[in-house]
Short mmCIF file of C-alpha atoms and ligand atoms in Angstrom, two decimals:
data_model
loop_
_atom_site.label_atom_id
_atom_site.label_comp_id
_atom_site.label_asym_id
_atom_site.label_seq_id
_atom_site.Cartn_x
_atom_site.Cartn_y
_atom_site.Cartn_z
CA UNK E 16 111.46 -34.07 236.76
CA UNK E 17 113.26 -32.61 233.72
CA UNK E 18 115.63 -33.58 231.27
CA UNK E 19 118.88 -32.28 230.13
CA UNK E 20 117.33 -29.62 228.04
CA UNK E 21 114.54 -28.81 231.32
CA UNK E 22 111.92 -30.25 229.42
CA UNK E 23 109.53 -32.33 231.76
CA UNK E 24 110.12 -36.01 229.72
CA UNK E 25 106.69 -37.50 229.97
CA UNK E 26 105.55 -41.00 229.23
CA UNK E 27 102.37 -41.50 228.48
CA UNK E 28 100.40 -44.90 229.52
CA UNK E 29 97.00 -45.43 227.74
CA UNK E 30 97.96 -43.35 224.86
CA UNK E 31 95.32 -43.78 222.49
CA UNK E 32 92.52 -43.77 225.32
CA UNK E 33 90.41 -40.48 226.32
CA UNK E 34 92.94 -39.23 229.04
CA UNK E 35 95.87 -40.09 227.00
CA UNK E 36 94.35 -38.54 223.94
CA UNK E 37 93.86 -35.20 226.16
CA UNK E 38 97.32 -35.78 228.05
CA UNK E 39 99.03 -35.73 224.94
CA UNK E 40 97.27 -32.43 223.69
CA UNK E 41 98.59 -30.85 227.11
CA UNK E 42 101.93 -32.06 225.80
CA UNK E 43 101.66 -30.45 223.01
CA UNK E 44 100.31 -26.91 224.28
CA UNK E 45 103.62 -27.08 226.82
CA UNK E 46 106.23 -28.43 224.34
CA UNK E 47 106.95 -31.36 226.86
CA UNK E 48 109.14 -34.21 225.69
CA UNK E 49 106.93 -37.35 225.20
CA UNK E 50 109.56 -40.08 225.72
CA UNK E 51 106.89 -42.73 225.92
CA UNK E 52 103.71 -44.05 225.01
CA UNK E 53 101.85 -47.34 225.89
CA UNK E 54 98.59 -48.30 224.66
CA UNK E 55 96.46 -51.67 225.36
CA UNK E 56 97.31 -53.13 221.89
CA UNK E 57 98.13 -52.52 218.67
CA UNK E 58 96.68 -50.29 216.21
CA UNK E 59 96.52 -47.85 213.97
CA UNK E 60 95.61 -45.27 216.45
CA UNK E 61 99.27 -46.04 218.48
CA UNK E 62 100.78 -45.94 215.29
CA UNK E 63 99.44 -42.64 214.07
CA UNK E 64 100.27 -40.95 218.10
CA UNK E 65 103.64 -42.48 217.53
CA UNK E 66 104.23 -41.09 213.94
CA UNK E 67 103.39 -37.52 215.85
CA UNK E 68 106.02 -38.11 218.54
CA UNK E 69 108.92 -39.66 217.13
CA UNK E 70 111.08 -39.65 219.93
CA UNK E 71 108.98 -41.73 222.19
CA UNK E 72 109.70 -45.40 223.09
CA UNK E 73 106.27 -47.05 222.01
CA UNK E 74 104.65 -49.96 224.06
CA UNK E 75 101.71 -52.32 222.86
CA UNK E 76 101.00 -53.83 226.07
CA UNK E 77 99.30 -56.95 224.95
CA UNK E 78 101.53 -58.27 222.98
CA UNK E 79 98.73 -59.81 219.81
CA UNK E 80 99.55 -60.53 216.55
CA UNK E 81 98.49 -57.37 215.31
CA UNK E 82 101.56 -55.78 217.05
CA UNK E 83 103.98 -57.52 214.00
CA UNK E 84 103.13 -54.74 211.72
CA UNK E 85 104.04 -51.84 214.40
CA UNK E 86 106.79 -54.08 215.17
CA UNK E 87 108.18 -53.73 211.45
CA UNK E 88 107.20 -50.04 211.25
CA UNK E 89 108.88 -49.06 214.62
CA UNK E 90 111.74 -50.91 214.81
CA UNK E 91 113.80 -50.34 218.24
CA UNK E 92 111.82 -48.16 219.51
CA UNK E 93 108.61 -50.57 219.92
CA UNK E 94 108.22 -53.33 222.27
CA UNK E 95 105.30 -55.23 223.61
CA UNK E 96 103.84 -57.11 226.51
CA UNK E 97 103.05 -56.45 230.28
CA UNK E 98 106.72 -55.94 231.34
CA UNK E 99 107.36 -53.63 228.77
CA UNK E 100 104.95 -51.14 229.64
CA UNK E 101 106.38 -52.01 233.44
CA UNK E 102 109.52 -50.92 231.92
CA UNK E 103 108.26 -47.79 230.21
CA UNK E 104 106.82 -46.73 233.82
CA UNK E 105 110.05 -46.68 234.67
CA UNK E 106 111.64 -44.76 232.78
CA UNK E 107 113.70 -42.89 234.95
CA UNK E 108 113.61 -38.96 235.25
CA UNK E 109 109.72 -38.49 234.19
CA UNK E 110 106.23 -38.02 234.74
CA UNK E 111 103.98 -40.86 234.27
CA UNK E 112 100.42 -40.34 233.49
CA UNK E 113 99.07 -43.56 233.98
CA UNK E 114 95.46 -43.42 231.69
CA UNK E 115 95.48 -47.13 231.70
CA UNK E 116 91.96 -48.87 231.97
CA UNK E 117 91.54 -51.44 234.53
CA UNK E 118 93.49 -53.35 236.51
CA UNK E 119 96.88 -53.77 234.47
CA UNK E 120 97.23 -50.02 235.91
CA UNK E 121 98.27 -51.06 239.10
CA UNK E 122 101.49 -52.72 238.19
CA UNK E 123 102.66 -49.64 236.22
CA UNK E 124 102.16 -47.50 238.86
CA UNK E 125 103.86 -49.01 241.24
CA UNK E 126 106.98 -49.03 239.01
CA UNK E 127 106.52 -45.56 238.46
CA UNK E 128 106.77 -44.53 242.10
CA UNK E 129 109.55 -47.54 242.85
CA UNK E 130 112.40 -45.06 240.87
CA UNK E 131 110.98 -42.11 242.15
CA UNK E 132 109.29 -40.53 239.63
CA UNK E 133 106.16 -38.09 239.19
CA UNK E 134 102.91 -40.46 238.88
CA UNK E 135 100.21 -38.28 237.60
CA UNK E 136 97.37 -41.15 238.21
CA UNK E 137 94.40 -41.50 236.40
CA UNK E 138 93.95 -45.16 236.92
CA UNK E 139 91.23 -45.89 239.69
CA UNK E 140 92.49 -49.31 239.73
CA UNK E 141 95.83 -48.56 241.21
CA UNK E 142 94.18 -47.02 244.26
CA UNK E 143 90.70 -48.62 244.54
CA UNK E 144 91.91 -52.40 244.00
CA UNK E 145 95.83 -51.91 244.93
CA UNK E 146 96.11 -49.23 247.65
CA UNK E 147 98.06 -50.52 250.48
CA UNK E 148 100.31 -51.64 247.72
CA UNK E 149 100.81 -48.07 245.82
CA UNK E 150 101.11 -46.23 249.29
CA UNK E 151 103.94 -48.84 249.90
CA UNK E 152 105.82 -48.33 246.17
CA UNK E 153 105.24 -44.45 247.29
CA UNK E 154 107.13 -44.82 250.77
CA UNK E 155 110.06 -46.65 249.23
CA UNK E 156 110.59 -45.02 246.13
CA UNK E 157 110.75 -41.68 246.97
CA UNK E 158 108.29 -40.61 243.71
CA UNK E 159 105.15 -38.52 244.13
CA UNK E 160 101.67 -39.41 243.19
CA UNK E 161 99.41 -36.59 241.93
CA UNK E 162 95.50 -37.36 240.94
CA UNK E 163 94.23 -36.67 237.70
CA UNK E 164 90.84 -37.03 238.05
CA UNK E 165 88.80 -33.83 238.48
CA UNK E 166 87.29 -34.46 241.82
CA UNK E 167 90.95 -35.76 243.54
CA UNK E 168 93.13 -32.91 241.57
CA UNK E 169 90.32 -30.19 243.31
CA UNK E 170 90.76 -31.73 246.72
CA UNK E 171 93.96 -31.42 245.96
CA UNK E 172 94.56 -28.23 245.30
CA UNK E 173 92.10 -27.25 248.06
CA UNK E 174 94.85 -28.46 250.31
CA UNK E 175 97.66 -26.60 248.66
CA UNK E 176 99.25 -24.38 251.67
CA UNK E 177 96.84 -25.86 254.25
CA UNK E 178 98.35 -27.40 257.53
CA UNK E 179 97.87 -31.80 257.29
CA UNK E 180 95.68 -31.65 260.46
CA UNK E 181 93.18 -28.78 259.86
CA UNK E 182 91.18 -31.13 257.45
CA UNK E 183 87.81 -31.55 258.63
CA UNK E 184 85.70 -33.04 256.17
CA UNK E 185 86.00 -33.81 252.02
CA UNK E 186 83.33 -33.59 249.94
CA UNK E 187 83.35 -35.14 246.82
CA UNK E 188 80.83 -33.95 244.61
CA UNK E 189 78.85 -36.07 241.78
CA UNK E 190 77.44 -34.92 238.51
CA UNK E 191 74.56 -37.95 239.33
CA UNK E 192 75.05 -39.17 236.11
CA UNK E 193 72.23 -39.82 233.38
CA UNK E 194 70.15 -41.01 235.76
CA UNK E 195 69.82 -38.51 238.58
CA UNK E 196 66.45 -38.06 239.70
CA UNK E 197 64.93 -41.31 238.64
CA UNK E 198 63.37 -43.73 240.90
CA UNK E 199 64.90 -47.70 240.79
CA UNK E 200 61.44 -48.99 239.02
CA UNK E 201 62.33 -45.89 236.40
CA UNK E 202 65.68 -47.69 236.01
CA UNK E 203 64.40 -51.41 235.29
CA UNK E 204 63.84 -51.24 231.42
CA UNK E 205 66.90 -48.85 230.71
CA UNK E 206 69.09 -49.08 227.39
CA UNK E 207 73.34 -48.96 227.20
CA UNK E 208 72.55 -46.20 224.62
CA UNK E 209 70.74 -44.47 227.83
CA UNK E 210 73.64 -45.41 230.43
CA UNK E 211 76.15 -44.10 228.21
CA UNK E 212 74.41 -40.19 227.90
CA UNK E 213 76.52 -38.80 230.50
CA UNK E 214 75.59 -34.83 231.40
CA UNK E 215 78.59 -33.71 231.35
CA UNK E 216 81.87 -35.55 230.86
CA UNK E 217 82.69 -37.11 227.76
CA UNK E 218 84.80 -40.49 229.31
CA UNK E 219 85.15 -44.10 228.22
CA UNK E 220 82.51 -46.66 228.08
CA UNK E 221 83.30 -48.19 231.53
CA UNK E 222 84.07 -45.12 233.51
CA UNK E 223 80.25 -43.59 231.81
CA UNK E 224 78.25 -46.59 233.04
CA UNK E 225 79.98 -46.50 236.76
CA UNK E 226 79.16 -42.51 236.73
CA UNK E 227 75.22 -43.90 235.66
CA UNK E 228 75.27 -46.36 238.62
CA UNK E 229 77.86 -43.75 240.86
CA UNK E 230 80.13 -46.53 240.98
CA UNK E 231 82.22 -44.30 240.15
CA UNK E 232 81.94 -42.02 242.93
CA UNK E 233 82.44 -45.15 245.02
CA UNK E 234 85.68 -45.66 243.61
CA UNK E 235 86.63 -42.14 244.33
CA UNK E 236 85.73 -42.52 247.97
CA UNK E 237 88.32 -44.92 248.50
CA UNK E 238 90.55 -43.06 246.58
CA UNK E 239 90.36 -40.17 248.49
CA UNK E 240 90.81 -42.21 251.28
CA UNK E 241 94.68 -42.92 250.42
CA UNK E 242 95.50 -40.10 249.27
CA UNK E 243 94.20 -37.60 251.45
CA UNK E 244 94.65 -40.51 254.70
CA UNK E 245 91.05 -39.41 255.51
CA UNK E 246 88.83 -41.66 257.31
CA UNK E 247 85.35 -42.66 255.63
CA UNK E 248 83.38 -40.76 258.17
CA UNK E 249 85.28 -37.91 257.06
CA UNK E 250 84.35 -38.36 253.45
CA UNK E 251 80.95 -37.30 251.82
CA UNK E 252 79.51 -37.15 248.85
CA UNK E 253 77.23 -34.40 247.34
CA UNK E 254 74.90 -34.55 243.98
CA UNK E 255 76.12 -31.24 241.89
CA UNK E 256 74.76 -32.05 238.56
CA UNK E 257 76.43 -29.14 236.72
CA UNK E 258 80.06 -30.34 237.34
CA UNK E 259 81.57 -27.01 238.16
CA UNK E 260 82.44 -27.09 241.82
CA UNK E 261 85.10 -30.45 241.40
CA UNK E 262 85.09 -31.22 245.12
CA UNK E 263 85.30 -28.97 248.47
CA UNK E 264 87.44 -29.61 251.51
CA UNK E 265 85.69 -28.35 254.96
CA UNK E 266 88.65 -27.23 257.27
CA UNK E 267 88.87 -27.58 261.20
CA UNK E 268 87.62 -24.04 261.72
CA UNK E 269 84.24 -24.92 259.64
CA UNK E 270 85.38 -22.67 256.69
CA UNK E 271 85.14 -24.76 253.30
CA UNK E 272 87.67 -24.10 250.18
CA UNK E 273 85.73 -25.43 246.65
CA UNK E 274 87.91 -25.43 243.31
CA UNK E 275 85.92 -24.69 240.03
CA UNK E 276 85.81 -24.67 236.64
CA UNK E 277 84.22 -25.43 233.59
CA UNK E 278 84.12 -29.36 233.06
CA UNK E 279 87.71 -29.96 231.30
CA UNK E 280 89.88 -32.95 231.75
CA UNK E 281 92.82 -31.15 230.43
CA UNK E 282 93.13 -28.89 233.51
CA UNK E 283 93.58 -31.66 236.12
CA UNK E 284 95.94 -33.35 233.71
CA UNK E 285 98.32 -29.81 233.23
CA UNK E 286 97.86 -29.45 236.63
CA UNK E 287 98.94 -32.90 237.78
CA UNK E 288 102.27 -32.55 235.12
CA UNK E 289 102.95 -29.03 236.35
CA UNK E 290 102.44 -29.02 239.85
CA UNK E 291 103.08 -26.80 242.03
CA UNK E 292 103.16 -24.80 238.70
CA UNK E 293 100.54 -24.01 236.77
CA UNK E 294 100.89 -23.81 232.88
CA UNK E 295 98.71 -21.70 230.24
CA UNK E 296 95.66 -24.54 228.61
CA UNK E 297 93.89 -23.48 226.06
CA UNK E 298 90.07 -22.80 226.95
CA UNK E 299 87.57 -19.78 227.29
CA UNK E 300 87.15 -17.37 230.22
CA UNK E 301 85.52 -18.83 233.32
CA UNK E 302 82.02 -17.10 233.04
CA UNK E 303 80.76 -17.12 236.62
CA UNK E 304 77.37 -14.92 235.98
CA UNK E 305 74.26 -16.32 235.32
CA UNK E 306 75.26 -19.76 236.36
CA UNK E 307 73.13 -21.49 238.92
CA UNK E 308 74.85 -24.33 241.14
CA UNK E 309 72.90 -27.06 243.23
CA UNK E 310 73.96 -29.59 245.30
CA UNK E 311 71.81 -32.70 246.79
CA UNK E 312 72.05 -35.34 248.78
CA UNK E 313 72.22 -38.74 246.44
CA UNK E 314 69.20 -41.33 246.37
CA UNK E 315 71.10 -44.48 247.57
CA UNK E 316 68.05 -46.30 247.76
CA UNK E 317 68.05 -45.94 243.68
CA UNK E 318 72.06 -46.27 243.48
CA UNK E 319 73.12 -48.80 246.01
CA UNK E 320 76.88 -48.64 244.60
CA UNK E 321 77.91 -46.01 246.15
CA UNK E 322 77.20 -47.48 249.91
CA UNK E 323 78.69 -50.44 248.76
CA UNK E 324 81.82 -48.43 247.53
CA UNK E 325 82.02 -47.32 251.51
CA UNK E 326 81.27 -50.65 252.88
CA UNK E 327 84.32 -52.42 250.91
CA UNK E 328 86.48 -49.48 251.78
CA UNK E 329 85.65 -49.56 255.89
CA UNK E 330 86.42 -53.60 255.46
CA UNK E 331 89.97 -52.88 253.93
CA UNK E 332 92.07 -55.80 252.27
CA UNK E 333 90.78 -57.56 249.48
CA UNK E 334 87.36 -56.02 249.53
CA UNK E 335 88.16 -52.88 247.27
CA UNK E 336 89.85 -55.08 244.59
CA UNK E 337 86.98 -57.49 244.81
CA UNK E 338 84.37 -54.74 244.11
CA UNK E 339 86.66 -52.99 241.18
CA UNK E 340 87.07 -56.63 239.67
CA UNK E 341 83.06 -57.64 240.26
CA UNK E 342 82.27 -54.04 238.92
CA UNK E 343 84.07 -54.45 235.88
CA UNK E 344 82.67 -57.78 234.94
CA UNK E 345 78.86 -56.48 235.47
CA UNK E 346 79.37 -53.71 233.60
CA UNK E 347 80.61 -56.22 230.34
CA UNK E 348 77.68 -58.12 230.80
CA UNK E 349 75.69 -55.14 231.36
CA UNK E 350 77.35 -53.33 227.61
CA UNK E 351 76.95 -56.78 225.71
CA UNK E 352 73.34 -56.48 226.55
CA UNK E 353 73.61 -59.77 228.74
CA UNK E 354 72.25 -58.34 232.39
CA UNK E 355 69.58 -55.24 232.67
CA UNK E 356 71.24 -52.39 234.47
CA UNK E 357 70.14 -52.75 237.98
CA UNK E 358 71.79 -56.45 238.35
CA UNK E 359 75.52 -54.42 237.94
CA UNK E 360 75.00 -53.18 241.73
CA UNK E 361 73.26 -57.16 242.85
CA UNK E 362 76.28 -58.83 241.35
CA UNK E 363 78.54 -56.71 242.64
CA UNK E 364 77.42 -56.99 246.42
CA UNK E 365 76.72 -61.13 245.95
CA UNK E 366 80.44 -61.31 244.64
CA UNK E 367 81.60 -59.34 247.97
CA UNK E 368 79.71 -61.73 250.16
CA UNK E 369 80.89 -64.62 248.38
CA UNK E 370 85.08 -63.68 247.93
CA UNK E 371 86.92 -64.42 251.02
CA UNK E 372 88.29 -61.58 252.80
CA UNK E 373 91.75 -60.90 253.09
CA UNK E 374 94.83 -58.93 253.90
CA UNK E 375 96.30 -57.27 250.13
CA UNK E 376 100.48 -56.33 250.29
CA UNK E 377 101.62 -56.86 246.72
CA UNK E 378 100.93 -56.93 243.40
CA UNK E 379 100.82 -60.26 242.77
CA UNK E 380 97.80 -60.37 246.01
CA UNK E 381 95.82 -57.67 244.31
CA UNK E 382 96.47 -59.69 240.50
CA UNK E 383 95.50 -62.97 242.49
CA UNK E 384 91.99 -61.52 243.96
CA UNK E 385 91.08 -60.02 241.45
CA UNK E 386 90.90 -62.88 239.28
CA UNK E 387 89.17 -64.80 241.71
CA UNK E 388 86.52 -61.97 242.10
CA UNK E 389 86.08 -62.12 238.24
CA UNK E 390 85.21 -65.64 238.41
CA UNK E 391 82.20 -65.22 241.20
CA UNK E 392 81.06 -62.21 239.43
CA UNK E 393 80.72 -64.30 235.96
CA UNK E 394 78.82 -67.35 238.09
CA UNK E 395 76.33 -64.43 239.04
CA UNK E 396 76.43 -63.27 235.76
CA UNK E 397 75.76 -66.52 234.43
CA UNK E 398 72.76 -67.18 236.93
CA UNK E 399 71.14 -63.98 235.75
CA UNK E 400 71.03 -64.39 231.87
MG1 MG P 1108 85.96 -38.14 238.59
#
């Protein structure tokens, strides 16, 4: 993946977000050449991250009226709307990091791996909602696809040397989120303010709230799922409220490999870009004494999401898109102070019943349920408030 000077070119999708933000401070450590950066619209923020990289093609990928005055400012090197950033995926000889929220991810991605490059993926929507479709763009193109988040890039490296069939068990572990420990009658009154006090990570809005309901850790199930090709009765989850063991991997022979570290977004990301290298980040000594690590079992009576997350991933097809798409409209309604927080996991398992069920093979399948998903998720909405 380098250029003609053996810098690693890297293009950088959700730019001004908390993974690009990070992404691009990795750049910077390593002296990589950011040829590209794509944000959600326009704004000040792109246009300050642009300023700092001035080689970089810059992509506003809804294309608003605010995106005149980057327009103007960038010249040729801006553009704007969905293909653009399509475009800017494919920019050939690169890594992508794809820190895109939501489901305009998945199209991106798929471009990525369609010329072959390096997709360092942080979007869960590529995966959760479009994975039949990404494993295809994968087979075709040639490119590679390397997780970014914590919990995948520790499986991950857990597997580093291993043979493909001595892999027992993964075991994805869960910080529980600002709720652990709390019973569902504990949970009825909650406040946004509470849902977004996460423990340990500092993360977006939408990714904080799925971590509170462990939506989240639903969406890494089925992530692990494609791209370890592990079956769901080989996937567990474990509580570890401390976030330093990122995930384990039980082998065939029983013994279990667990990658650590203090909680630190930048190390999957370098690691992801790098790979199989690894490259000097900035941060303190890992101080092992004194620490204490538990692990429990989580309360899905009190966090129904997460069997939900395995149920839609056993059925396959269109029921992982239609729980990412009913998941992200709850958890709107649920921010705008519209639904109380427990009705984010009812809505999302009425809109699951209520979407028909279906095979998923392109982009355009995965664009289509998901906006039908939306709708049925706003009715419930609707019927709640
Ligand atoms: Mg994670």
């Amino acid at each position: 993946m380098a250029g003609a000077a053996g810098l690693t070119r890297l293009v950088v999708l959700g730019a001004t977000g908390s993974i690009g933000r990070q992404t691009l401070q990795v750049a910077q450590r390593l002296d990589l050449d950011v040829v590209g950066l794509a944000a959600r619209g326009a704004s000040n923020d792109l246009l300050q991250i642009a300023a700092d990289w001035p080689q970089a093609r810059v992509v506003a990928a809804e294309s608003g009226s605010a995106s005149d005055e980057l327009a103007s400012s960038l010249g040729a090197r801006f553009d704007r709307g969905p293909e653009a950033l399509i475009g800017l995926a494919a920019t050939p000889d690169a890594v992508v990091v794809n820190g895109v929220v939501g489901a305009a991810g998945l199209a991106p991605s798929v471009a990525a791996l369609e010329v072959g490059n390096r997709l360092a993926l942080a979007n869960k929507e590529s995966l959760v909602a479009g994975g039949p479709v990404v494993a295809d763009a994968l087979r075709r193109g040639g490119g590679e696809l390397i997780p970014v988040d914590s919990e995948h890039s520790a499986i991950w490296q857990c597997l580093v040397g291993e043979p493909t069939d001595s892999l027992r068990r993964l075991i994805l572990t869960a910080s529980g989120g600002p709720f652990r420990g709390r019973t569902r009658a504990g949970l009825t009154t909650v406040s946004v303010d509470d849902a977004l006090a996460h423990p340990t990570w500092a993360m977006g809005p939408r990714i904080t709230i799925d971590s509170a309901t462990l939506m989240n850790k639903a969406f890494e199930v089925i992530e692990a799922h494609h791209l370890f090709a592990a079956s769901y009765d080989a996937i567990d989850v474990v509580v570890h409220p401390q976030s330093i063991v990122h995930s384990m991997v039980e082998f065939s022979d029983g013994s279990v490999k667990a990658q650590m570290g203090d909680p630190d977004m930048r190390h999957p990301i370098s690691y992801a870009i790098t790979y199989p290298d690894r490259a000097p980040v900035a941060s303190e000594p890992f101080a092992a004494a004194g620490r204490t690590l538990t692990f429990e079992a989580p309360d899905v009576e009190t966090f129904p999401c997460l069997e939900l997350g395995f149920k839609a991933g056993r059925m396959g097809g269109s029921a992982p898109a239609v729980l990412n798409a009913s998941d992200e409209v709850a958890v709107e309604a649920f921010l705008a102070g519209r639904i109380p927080f427990l009705a984010i996991s009812e809505i999302v398992a009425t809109t699951l019943e209520r979407v028909e069920h279906r095979a998923v093979a392109t982009v355009g399948d995965v664009v289509e349920i998901d906006a039908e998903a939306r709708v049925v998720a706003a009715e419930a909405v609707a019927r709640i408030t």
